mmCIF file of N, CA and C in Angstrom:
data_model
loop_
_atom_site.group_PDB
_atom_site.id
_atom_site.type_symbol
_atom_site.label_atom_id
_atom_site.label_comp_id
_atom_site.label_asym_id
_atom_site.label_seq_id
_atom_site.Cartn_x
_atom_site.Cartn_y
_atom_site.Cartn_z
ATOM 1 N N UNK A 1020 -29.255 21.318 -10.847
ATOM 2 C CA UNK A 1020 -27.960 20.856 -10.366
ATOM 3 C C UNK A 1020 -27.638 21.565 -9.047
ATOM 4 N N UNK A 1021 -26.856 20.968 -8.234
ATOM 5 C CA UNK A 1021 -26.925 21.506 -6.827
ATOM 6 C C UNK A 1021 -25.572 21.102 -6.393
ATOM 7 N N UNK A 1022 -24.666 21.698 -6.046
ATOM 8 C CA UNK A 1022 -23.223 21.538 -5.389
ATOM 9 C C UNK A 1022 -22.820 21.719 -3.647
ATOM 10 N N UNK A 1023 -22.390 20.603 -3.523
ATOM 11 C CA UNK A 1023 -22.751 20.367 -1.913
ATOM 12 C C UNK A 1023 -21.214 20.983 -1.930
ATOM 13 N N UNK A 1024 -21.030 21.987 -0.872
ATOM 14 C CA UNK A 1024 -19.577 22.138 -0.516
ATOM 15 C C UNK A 1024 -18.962 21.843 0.915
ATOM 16 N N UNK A 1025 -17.881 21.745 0.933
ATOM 17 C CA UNK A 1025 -17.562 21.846 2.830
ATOM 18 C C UNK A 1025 -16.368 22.225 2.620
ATOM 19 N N UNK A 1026 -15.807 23.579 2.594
ATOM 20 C CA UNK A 1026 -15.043 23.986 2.906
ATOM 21 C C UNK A 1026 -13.928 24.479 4.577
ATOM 22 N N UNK A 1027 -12.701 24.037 3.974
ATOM 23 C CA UNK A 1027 -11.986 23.915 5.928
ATOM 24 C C UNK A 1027 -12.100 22.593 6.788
ATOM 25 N N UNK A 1028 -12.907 21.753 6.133
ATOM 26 C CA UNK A 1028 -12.928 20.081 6.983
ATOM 27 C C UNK A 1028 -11.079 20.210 7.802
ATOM 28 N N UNK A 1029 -10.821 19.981 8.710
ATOM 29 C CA UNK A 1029 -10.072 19.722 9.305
ATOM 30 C C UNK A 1029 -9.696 18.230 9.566
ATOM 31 N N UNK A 1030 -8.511 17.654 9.048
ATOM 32 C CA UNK A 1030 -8.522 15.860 9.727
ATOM 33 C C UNK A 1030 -6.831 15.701 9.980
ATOM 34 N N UNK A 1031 -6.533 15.670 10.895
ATOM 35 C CA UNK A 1031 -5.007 15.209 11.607
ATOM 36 C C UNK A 1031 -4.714 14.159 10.653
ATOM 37 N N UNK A 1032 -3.590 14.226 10.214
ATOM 38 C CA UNK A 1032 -3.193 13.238 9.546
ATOM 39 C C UNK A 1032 -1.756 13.063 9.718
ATOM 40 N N UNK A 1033 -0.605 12.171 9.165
ATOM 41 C CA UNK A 1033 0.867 12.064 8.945
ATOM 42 C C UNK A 1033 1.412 11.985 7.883
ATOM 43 N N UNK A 1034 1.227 12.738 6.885
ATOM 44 C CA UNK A 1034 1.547 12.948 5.584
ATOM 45 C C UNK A 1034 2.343 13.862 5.444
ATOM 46 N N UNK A 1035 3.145 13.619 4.182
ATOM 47 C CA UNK A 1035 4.412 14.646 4.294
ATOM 48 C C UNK A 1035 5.695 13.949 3.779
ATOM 49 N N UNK A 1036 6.717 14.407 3.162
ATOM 50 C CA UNK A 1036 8.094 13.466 3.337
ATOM 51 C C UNK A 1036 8.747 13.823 4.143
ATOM 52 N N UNK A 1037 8.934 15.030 5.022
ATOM 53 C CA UNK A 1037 9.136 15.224 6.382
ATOM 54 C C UNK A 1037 9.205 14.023 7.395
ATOM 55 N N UNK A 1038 10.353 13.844 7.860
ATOM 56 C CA UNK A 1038 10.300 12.965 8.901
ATOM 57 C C UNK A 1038 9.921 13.467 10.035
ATOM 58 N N UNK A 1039 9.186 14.674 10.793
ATOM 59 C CA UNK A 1039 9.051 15.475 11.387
ATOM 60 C C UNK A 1039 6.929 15.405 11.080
ATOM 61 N N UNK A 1040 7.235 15.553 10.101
ATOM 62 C CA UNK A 1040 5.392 15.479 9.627
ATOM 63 C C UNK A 1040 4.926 14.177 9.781
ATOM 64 N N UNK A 1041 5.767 13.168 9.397
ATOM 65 C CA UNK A 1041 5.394 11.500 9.400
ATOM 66 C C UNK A 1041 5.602 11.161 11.085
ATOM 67 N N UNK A 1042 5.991 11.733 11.720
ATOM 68 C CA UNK A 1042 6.326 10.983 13.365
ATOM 69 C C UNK A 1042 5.051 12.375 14.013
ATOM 70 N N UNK A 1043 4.894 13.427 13.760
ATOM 71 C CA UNK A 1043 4.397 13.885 14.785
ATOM 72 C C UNK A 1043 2.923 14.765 13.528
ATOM 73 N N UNK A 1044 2.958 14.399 12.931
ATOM 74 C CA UNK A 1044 1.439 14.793 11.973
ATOM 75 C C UNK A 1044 1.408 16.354 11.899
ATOM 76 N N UNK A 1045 -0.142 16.629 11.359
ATOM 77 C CA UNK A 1045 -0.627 17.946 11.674
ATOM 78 C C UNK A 1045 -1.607 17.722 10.963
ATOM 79 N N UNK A 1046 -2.578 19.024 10.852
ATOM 80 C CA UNK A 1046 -3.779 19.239 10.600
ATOM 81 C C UNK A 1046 -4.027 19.840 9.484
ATOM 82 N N UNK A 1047 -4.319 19.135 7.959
ATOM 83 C CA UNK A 1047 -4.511 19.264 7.109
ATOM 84 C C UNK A 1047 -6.241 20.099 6.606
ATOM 85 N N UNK A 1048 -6.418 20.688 5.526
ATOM 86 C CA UNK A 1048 -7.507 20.940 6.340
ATOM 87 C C UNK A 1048 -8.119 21.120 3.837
ATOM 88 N N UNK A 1049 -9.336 20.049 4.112
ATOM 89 C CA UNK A 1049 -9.806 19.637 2.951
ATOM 90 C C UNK A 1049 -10.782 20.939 2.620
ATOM 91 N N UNK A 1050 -10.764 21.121 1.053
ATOM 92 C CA UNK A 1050 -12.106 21.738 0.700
ATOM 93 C C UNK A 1050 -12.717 20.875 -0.444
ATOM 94 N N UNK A 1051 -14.126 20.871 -0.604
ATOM 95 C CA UNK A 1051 -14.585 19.784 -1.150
ATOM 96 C C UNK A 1051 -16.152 20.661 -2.007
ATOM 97 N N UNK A 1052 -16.355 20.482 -2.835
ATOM 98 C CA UNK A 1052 -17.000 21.176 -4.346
ATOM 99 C C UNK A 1052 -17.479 19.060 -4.536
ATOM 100 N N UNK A 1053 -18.474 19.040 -4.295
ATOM 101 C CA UNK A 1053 -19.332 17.910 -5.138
ATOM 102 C C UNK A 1053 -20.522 18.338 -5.909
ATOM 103 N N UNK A 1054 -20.357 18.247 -7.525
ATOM 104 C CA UNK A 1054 -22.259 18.137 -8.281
ATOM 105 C C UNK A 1054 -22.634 16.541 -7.837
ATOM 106 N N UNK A 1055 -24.018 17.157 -6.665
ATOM 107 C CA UNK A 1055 -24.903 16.164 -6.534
ATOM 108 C C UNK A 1055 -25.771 15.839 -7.359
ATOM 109 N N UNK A 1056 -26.110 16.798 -8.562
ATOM 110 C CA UNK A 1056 -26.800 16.545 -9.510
ATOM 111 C C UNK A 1056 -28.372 17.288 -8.892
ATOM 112 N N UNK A 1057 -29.419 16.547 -8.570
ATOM 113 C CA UNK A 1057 -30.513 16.879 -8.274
ATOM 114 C C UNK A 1057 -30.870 16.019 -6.738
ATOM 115 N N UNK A 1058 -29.812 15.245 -6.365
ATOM 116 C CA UNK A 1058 -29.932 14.840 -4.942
ATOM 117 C C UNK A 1058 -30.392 15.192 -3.727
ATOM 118 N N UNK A 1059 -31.767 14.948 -2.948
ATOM 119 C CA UNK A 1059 -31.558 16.181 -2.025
ATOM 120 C C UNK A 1059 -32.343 17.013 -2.572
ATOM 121 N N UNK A 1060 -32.886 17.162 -3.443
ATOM 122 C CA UNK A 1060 -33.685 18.415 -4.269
ATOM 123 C C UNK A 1060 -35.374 18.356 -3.731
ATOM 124 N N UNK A 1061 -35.662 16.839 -2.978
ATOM 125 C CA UNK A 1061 -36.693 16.909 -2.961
ATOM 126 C C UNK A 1061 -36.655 16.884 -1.287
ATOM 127 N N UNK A 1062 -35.753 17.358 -0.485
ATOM 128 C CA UNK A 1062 -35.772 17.487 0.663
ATOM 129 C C UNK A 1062 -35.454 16.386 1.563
ATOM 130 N N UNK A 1063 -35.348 15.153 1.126
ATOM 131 C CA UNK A 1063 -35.416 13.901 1.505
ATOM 132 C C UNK A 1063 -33.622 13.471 1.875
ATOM 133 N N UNK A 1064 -33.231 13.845 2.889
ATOM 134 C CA UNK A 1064 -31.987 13.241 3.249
ATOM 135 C C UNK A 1064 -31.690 12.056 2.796
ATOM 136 N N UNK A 1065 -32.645 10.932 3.025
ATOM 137 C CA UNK A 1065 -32.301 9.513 2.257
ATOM 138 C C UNK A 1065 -31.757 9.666 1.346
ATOM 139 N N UNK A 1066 -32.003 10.293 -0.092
ATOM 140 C CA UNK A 1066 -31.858 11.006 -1.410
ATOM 141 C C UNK A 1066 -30.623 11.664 -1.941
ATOM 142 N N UNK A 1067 -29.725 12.270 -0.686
ATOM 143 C CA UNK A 1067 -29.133 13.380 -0.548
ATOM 144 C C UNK A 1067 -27.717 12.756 -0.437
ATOM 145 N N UNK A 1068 -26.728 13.592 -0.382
ATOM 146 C CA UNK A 1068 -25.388 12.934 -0.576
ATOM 147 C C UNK A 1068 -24.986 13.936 0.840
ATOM 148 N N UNK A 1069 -25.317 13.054 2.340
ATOM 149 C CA UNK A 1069 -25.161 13.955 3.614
ATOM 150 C C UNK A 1069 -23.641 14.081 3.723
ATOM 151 N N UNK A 1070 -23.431 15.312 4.093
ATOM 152 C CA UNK A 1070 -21.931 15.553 4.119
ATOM 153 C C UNK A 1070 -21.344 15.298 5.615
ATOM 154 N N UNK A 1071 -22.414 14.614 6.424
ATOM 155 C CA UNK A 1071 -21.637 13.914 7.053
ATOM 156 C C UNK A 1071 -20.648 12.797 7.086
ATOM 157 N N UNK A 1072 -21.370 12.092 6.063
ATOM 158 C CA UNK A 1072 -20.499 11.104 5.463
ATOM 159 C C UNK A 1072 -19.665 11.374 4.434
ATOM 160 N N UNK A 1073 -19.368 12.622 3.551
ATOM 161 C CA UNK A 1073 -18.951 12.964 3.396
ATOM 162 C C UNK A 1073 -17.329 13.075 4.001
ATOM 163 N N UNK A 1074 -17.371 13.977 4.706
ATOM 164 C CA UNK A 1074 -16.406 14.034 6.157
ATOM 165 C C UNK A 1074 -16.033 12.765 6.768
ATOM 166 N N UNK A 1075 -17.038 11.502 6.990
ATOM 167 C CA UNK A 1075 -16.314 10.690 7.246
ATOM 168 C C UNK A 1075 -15.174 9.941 6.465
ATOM 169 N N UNK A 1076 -15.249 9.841 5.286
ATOM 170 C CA UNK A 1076 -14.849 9.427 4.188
ATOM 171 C C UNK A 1076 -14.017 9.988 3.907
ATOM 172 N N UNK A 1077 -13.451 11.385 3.895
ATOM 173 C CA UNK A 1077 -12.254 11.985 4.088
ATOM 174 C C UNK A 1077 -11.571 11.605 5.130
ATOM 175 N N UNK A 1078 -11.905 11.001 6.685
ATOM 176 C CA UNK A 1078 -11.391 10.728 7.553
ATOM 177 C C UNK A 1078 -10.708 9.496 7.224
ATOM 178 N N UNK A 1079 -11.703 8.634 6.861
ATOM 179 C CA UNK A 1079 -11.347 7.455 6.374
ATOM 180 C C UNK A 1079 -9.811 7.338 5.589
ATOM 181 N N UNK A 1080 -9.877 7.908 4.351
ATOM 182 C CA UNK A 1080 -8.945 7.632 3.550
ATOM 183 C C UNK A 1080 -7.692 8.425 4.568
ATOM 184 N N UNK A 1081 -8.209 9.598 5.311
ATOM 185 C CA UNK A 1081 -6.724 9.762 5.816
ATOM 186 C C UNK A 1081 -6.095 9.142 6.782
ATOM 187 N N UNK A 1082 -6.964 7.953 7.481
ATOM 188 C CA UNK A 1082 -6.493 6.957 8.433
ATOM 189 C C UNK A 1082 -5.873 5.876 7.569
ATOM 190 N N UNK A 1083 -6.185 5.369 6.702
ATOM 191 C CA UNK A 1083 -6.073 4.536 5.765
ATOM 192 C C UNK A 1083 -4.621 4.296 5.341
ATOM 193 N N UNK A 1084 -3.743 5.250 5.073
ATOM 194 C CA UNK A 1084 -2.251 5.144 4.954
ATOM 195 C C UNK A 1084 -1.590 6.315 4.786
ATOM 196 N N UNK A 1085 -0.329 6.440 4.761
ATOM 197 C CA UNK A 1085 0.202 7.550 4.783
ATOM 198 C C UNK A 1085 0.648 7.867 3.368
ATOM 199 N N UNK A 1086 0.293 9.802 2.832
ATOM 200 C CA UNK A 1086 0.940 9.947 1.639
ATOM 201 C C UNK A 1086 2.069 10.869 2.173
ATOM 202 N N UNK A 1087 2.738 10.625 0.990
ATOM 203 C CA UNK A 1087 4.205 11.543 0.743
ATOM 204 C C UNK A 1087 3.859 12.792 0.426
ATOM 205 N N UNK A 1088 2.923 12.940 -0.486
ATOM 206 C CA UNK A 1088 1.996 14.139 -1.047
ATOM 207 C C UNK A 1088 0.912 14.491 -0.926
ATOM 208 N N UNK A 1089 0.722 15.864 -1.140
ATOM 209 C CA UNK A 1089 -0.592 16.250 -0.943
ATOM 210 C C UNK A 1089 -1.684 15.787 -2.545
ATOM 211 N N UNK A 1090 -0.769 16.166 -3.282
ATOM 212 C CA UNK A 1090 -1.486 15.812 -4.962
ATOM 213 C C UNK A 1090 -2.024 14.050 -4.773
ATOM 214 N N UNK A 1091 -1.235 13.017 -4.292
ATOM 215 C CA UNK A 1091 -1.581 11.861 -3.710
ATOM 216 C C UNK A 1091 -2.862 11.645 -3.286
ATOM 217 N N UNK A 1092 -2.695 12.557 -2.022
ATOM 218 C CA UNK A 1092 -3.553 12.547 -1.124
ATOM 219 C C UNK A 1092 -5.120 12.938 -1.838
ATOM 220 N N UNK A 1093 -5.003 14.022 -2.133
ATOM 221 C CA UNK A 1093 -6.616 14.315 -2.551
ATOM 222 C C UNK A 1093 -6.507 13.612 -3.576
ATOM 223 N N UNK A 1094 -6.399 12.909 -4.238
ATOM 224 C CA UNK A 1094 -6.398 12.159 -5.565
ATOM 225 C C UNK A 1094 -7.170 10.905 -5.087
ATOM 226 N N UNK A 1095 -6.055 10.259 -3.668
ATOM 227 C CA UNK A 1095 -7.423 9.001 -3.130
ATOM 228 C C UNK A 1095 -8.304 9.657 -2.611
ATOM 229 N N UNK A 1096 -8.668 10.752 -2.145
ATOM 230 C CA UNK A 1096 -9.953 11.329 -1.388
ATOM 231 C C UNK A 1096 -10.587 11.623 -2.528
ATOM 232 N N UNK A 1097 -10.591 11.917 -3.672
ATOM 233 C CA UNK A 1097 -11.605 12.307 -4.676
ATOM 234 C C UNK A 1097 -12.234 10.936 -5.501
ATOM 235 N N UNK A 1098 -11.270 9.648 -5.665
ATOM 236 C CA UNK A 1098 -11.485 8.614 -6.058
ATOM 237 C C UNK A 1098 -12.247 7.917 -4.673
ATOM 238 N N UNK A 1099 -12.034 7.788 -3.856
ATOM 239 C CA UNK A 1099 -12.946 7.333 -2.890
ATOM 240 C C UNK A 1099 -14.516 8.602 -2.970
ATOM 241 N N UNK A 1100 -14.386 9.581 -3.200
ATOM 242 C CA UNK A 1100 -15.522 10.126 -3.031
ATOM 243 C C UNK A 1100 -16.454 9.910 -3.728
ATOM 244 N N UNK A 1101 -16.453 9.951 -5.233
ATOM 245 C CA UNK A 1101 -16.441 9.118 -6.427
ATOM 246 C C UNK A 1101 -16.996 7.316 -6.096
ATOM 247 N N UNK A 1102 -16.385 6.800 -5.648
ATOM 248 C CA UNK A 1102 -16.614 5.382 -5.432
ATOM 249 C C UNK A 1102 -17.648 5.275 -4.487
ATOM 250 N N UNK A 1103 -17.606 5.780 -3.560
ATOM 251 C CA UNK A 1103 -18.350 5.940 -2.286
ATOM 252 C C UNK A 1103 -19.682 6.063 -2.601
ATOM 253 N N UNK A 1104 -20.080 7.612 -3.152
ATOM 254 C CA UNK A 1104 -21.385 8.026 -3.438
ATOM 255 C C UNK A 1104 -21.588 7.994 -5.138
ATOM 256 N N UNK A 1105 -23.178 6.807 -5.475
ATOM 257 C CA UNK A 1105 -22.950 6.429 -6.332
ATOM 258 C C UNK A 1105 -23.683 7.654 -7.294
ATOM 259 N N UNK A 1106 -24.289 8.901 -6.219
ATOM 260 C CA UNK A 1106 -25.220 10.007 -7.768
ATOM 261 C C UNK A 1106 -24.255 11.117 -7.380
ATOM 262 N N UNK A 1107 -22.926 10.982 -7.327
ATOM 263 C CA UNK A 1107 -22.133 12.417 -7.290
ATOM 264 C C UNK A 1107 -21.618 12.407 -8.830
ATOM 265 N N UNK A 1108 -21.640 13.477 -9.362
ATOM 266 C CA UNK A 1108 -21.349 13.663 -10.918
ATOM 267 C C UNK A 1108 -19.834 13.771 -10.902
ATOM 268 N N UNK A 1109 -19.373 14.863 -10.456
ATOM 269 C CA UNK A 1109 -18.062 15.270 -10.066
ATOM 270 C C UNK A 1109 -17.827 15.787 -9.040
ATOM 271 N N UNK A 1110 -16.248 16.111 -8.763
ATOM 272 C CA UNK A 1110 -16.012 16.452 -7.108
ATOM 273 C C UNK A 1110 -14.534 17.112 -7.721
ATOM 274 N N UNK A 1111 -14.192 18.474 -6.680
ATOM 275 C CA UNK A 1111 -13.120 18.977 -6.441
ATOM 276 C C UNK A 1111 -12.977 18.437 -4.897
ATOM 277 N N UNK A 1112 -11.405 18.010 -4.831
ATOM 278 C CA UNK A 1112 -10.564 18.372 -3.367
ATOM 279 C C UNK A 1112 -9.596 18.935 -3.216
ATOM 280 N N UNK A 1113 -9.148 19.633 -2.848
ATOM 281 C CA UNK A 1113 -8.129 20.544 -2.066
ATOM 282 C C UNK A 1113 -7.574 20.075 -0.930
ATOM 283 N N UNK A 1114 -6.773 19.791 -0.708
ATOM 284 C CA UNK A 1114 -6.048 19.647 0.587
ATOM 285 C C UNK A 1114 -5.101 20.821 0.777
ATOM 286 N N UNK A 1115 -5.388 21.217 1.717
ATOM 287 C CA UNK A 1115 -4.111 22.161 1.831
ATOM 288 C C UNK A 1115 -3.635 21.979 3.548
ATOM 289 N N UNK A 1116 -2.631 22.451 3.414
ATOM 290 C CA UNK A 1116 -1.574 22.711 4.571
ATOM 291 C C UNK A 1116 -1.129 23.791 4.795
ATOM 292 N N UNK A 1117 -1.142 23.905 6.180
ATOM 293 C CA UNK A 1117 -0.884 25.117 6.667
ATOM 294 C C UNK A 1117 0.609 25.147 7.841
ATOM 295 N N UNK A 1118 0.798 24.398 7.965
ATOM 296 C CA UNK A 1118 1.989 23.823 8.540
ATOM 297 C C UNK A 1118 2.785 24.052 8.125
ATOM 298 N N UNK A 1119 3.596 24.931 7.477
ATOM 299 C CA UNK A 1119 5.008 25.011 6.194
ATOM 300 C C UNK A 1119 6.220 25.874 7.348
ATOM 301 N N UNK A 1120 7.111 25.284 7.132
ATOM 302 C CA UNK A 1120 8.474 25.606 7.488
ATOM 303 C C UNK A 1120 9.198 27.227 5.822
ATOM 304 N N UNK A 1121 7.929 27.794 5.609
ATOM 305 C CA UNK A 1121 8.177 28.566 4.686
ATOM 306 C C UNK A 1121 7.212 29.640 4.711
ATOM 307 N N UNK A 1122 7.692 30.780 4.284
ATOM 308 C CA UNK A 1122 6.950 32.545 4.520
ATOM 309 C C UNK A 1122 5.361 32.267 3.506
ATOM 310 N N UNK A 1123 4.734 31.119 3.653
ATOM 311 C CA UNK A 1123 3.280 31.107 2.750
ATOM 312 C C UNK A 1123 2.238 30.695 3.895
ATOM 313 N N UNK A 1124 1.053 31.202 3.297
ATOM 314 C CA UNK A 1124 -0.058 31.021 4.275
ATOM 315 C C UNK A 1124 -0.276 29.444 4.534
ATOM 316 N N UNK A 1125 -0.464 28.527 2.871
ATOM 317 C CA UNK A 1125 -0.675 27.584 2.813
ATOM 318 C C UNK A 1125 -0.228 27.303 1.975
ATOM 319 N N UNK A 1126 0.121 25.522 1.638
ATOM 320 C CA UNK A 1126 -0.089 25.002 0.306
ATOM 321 C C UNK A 1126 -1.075 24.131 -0.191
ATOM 322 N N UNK A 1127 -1.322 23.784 -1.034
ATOM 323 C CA UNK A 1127 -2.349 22.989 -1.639
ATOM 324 C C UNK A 1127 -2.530 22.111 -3.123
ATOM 325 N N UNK A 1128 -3.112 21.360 -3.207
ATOM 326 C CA UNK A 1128 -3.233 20.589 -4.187
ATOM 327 C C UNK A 1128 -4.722 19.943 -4.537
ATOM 328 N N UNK A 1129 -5.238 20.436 -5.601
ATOM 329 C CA UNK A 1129 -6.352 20.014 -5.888
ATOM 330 C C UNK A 1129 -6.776 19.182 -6.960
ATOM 331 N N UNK A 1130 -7.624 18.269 -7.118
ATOM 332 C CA UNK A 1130 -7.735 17.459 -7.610
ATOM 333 C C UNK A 1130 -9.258 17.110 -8.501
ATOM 334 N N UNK A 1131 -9.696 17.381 -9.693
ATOM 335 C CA UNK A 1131 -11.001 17.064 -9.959
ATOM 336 C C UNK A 1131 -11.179 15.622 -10.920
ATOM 337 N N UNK A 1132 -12.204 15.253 -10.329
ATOM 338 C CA UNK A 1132 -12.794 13.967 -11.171
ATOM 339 C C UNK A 1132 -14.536 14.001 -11.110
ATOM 340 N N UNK A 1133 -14.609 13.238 -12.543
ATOM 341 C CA UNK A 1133 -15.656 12.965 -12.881
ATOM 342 C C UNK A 1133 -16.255 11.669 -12.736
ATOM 343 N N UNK A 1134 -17.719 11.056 -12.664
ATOM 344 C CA UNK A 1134 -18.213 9.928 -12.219
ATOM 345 C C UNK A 1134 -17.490 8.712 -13.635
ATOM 346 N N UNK A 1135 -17.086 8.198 -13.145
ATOM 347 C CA UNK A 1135 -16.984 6.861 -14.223
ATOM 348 C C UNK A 1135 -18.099 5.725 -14.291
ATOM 349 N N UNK A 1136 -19.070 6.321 -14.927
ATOM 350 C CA UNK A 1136 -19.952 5.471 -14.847
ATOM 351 C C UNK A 1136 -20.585 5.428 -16.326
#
């Protein structure tokens, strides 16, 4: 078993119930925990679950529409991740924010799912 991670992905987005976050965005920034299972094990990128696309696919869903929430938010990024790549077993996302009008480093919301298959 082999767990592809990418922790810190960065993607501008307008999420928020902030009318301040929805007109002028910010930079959300994903961490991502996928079991590829044995993908990739034999060296063969074809095979492999590339986290480039990965990353795109987080981009994707955050162009895609605007959430109110962060729990929202990684919820369609983990169900699209899930849908997307068909030998990922399970996947954590995290979204967090660092943007807060409050004395914390960040906040965050994470989200795990398993393959429905």
């Amino acid at each position: 078993m082999a767990i592809l991670e990418l922790h810190g992905l960065e993607v501008y987005g307008f999420h928020g119930v902030n009318e301040h976050e929805q007109r002028d965005g910010q930079p959300f920034l994903y961490d991502l925990e996928l079991d590829v299972g044995d993908a990739g094990a034999n060296d063969r990128i074809d095979d492999a679950i590339d986290y480039r696309d990965v990353a795109a696919a987080v981009r994707d869903v955050s162009e895609a529409r605007r959430y109110d929430l962060i729990e929202a938010l990684a919820a369609a990024v983990a169900d699209a991740l899930i849908e997307r790549f068909t030998n990922l077993r399970h996947v954590s996302v995290r979204v967090r924010k660092t943007q807060l009008r409050l004395p914390v480093e960040w906040s965050a919301a994470t989200v795990r799912r398993g393959a429905r298959r």
